[in-house]
Coordinates of N, CA and C in Angstrom, one line a residue:
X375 N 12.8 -17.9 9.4 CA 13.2 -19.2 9.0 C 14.6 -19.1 8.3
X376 N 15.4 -20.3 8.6 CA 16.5 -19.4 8.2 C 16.6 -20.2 6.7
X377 N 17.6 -19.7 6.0 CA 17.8 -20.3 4.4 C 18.4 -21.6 4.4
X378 N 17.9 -22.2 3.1 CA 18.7 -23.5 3.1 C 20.3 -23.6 2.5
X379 N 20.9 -22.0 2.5 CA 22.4 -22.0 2.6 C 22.9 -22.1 3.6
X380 N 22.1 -21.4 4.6 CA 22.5 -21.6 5.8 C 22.7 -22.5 6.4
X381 N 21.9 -23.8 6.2 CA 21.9 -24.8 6.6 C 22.7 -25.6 6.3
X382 N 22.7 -25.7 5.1 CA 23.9 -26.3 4.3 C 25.3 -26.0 4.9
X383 N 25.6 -24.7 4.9 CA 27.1 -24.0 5.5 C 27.3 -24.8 6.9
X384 N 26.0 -24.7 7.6 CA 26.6 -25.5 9.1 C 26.8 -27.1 8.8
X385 N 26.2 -27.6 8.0 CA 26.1 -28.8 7.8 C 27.8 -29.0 7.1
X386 N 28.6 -28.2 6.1 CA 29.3 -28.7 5.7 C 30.5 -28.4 7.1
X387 N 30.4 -27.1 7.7 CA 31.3 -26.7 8.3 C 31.7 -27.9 9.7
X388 N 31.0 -29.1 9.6 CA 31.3 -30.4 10.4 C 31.3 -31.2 10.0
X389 N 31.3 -30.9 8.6 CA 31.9 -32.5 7.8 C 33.1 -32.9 8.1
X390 N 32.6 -34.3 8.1 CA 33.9 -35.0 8.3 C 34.2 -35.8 9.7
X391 N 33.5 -35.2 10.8 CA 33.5 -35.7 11.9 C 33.0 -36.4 12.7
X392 N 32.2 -37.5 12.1 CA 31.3 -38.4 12.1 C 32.2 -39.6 12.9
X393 N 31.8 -40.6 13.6 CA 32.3 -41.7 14.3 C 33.1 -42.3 13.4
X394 N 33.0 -42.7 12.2 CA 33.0 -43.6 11.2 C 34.4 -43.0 10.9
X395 N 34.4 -41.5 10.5 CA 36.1 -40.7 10.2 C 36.9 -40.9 11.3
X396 N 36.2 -41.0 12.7 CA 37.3 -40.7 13.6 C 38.1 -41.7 14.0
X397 N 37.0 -43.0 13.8 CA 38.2 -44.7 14.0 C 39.4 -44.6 12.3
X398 N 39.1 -44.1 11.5 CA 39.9 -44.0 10.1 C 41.2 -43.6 10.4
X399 N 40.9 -42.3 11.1 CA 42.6 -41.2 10.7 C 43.1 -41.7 12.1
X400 N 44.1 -41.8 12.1 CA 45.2 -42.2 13.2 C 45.3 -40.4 14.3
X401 N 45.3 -40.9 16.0 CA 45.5 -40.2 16.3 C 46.7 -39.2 16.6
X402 N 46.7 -38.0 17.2 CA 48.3 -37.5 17.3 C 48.7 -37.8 18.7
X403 N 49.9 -37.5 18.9 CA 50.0 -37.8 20.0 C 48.9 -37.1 21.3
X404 N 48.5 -35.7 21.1 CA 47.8 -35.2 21.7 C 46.3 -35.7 22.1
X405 N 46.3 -36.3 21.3 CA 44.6 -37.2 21.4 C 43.5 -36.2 20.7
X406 N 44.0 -35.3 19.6 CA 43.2 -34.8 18.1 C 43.5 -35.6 17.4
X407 N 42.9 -35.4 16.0 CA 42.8 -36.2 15.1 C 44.1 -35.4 14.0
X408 N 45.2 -36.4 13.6 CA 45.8 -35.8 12.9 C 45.5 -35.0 12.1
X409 N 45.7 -34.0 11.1 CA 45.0 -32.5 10.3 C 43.8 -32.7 10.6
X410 N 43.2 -33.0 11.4 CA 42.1 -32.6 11.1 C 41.7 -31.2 12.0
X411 N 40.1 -30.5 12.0 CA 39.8 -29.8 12.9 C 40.0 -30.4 14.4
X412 N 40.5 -29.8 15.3 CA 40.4 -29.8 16.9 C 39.4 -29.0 17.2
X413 N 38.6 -29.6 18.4 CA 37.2 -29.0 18.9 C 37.0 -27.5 18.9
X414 N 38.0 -27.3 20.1 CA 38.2 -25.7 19.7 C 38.3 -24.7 18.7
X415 N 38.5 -24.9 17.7 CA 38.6 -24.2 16.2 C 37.3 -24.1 15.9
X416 N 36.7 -25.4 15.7 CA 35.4 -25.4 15.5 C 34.6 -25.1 16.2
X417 N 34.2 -24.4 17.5 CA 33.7 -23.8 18.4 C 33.5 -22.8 17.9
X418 N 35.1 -22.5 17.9 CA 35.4 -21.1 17.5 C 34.9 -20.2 16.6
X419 N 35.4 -21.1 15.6 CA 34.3 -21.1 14.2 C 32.6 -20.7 14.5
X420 N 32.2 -21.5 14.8 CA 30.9 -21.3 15.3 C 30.3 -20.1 16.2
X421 N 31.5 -19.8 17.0 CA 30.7 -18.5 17.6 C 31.0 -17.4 17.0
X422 N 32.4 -17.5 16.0 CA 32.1 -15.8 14.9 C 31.2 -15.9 14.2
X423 N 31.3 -17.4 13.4 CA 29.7 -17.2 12.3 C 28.3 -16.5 13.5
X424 N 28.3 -17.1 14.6 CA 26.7 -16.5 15.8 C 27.1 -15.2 15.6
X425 N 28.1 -14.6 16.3 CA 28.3 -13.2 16.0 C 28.2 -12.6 14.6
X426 N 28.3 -13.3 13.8 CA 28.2 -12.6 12.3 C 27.1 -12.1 11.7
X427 N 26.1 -13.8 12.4 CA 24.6 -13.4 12.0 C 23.8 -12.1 12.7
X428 N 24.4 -12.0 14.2 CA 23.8 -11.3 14.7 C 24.3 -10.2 14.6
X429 N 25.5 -9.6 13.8 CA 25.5 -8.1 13.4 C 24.8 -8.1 11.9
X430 N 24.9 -9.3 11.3 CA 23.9 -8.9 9.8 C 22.6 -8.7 10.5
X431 N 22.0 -8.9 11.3 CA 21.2 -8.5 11.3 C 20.9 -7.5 12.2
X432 N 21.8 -6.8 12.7 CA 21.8 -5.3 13.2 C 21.4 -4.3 12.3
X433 N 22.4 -5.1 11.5 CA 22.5 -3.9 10.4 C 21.2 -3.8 9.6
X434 N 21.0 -5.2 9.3 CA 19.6 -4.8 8.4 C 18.7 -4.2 9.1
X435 N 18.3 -4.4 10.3 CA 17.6 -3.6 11.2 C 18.3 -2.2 11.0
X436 N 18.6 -1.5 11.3 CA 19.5 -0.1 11.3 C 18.9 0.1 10.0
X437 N 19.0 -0.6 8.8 CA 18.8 -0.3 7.0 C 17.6 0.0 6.7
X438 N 16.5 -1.3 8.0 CA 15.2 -1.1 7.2 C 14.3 0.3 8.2
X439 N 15.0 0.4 9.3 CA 14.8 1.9 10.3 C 15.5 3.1 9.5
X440 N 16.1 3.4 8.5 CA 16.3 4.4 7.9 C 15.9 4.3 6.3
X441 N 15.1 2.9 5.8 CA 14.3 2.8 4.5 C 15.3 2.6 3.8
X442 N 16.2 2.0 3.9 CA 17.3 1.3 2.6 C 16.9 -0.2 2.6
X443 N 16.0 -0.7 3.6 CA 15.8 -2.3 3.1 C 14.9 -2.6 3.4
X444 N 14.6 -3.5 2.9 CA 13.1 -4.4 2.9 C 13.0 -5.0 4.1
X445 N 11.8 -5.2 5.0 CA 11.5 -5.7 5.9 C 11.7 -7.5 5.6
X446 N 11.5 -8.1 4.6 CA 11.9 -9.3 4.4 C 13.5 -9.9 4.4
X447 N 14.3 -8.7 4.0 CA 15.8 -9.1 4.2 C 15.7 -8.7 5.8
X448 N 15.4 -8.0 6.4 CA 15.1 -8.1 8.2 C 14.9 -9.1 8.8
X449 N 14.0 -9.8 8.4 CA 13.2 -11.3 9.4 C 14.5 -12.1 8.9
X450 N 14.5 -12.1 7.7 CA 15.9 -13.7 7.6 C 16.9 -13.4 8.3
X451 N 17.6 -12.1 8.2 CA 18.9 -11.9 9.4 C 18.5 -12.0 10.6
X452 N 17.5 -11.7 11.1 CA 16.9 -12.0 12.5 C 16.4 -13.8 12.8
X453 N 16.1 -14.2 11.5 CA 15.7 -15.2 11.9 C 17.5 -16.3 11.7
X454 N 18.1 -16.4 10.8 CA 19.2 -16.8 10.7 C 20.2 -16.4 11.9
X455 N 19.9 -15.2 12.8 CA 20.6 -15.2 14.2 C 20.1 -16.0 15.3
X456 N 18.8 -16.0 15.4 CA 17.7 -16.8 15.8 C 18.7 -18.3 15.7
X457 N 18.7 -18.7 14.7 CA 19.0 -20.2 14.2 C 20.2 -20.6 15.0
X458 N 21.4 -20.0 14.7 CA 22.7 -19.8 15.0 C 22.8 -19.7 16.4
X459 N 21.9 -18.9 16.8 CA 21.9 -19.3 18.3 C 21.7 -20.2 19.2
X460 N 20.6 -20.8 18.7 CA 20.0 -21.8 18.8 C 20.7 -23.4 19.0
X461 N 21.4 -23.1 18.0 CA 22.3 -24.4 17.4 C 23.5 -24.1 18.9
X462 N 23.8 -23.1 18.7 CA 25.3 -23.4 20.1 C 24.4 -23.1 21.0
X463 N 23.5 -22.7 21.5 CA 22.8 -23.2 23.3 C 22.9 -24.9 23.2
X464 N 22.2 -25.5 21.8 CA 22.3 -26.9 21.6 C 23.6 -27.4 22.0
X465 N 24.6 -26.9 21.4 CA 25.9 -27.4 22.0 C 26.4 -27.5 23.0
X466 N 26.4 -26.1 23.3 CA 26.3 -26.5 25.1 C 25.7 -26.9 25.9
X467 N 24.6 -27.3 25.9 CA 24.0 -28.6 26.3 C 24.3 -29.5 26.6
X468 N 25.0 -30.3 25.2 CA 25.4 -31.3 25.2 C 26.9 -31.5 25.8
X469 N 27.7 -30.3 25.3 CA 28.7 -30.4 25.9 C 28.6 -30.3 27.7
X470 N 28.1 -29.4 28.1 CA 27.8 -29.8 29.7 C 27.3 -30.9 30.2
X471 N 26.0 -31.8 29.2 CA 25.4 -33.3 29.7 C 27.0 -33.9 29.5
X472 N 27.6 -34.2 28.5 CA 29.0 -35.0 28.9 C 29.7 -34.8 29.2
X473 N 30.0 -33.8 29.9 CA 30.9 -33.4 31.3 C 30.5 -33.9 32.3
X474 N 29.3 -33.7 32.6 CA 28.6 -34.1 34.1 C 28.1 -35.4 33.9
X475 N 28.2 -36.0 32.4 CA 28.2 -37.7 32.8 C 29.4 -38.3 32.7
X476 N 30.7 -37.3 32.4 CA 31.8 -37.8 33.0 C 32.5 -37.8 34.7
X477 N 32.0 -36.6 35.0 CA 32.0 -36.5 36.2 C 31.4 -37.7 37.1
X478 N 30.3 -38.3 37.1 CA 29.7 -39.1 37.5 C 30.4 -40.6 37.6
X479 N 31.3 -40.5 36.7 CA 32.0 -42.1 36.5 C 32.5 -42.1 37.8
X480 N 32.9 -43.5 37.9 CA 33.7 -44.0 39.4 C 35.3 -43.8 38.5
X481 N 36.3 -43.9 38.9 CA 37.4 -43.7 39.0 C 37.9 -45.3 38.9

C-alpha cells in the first residue's frame, strides 16, 4: 500500500491543471499554457519519479537480502513502485483513448 506522502506528492505534482486554471491563464502562442507546466515535462516528471520508486525498491530488496532492512521498509518500496506504475499505464490509457477519439473525428 503505498503512503499517504506519496499520494499527496502525485497529487500536488498536477496541481494546478484543472479545467477551471486552464480557461484563466492566457495561452502562448504555441498552444501551452503561459509558465505554466507543458505536458511533456510532466510526463517526464512522472516517469523518473516510476523509475525512482522502482530502484528504491531494488535497493531495499538488495538491503533486506543481505539483513540491513526490515522486510516492512521492502513491501512499501515495492508497493509504492506498484503504485507509480500503475498510475502511468493509467495515463496511457487515457492518453491513447484520446488519440483514437481524435482520430475518429470527421475532418
Amino acid at each position: 500500500m503505498a503512503t499517504p506522502g506519496f499520494a499527496a506528492g502525485a497529487y500536488a505534482s498536477i496541481k494546478g491543471l484543472g479545467a477551471g486554471n486552464l480557461m484563466k491563464k492566457p495561452l502562448a502562442a504555441g498552444g501551452a499554457e503561459a509558465g505554466g507546466p507543458d505536458f511533456s515535462a510532466l510526463l517526464g516528471k512522472a516517469l523518473d519519479a516510476t523509475a525512482e520508486a522502482g530502484r528504491k525498491a531494488d535497493i531495499q530488496t538488495a538491503s533486506v537480502a543481505s539483513g540491513r532492512a526490515d522486510v516492512v521498509d521492502v513491501v512499501t518500496a515495492v508497493a509504492e513502485s506498484e503504485t507509480a506504475i500503475q498510475t502511468l499505464v493509467a495515463v496511457r490509457d487515457k492518453v491513447i483513448a484520446a488519440y483514437e477519439e481524435i482520430m475518429r473525428m470527421p475532418v
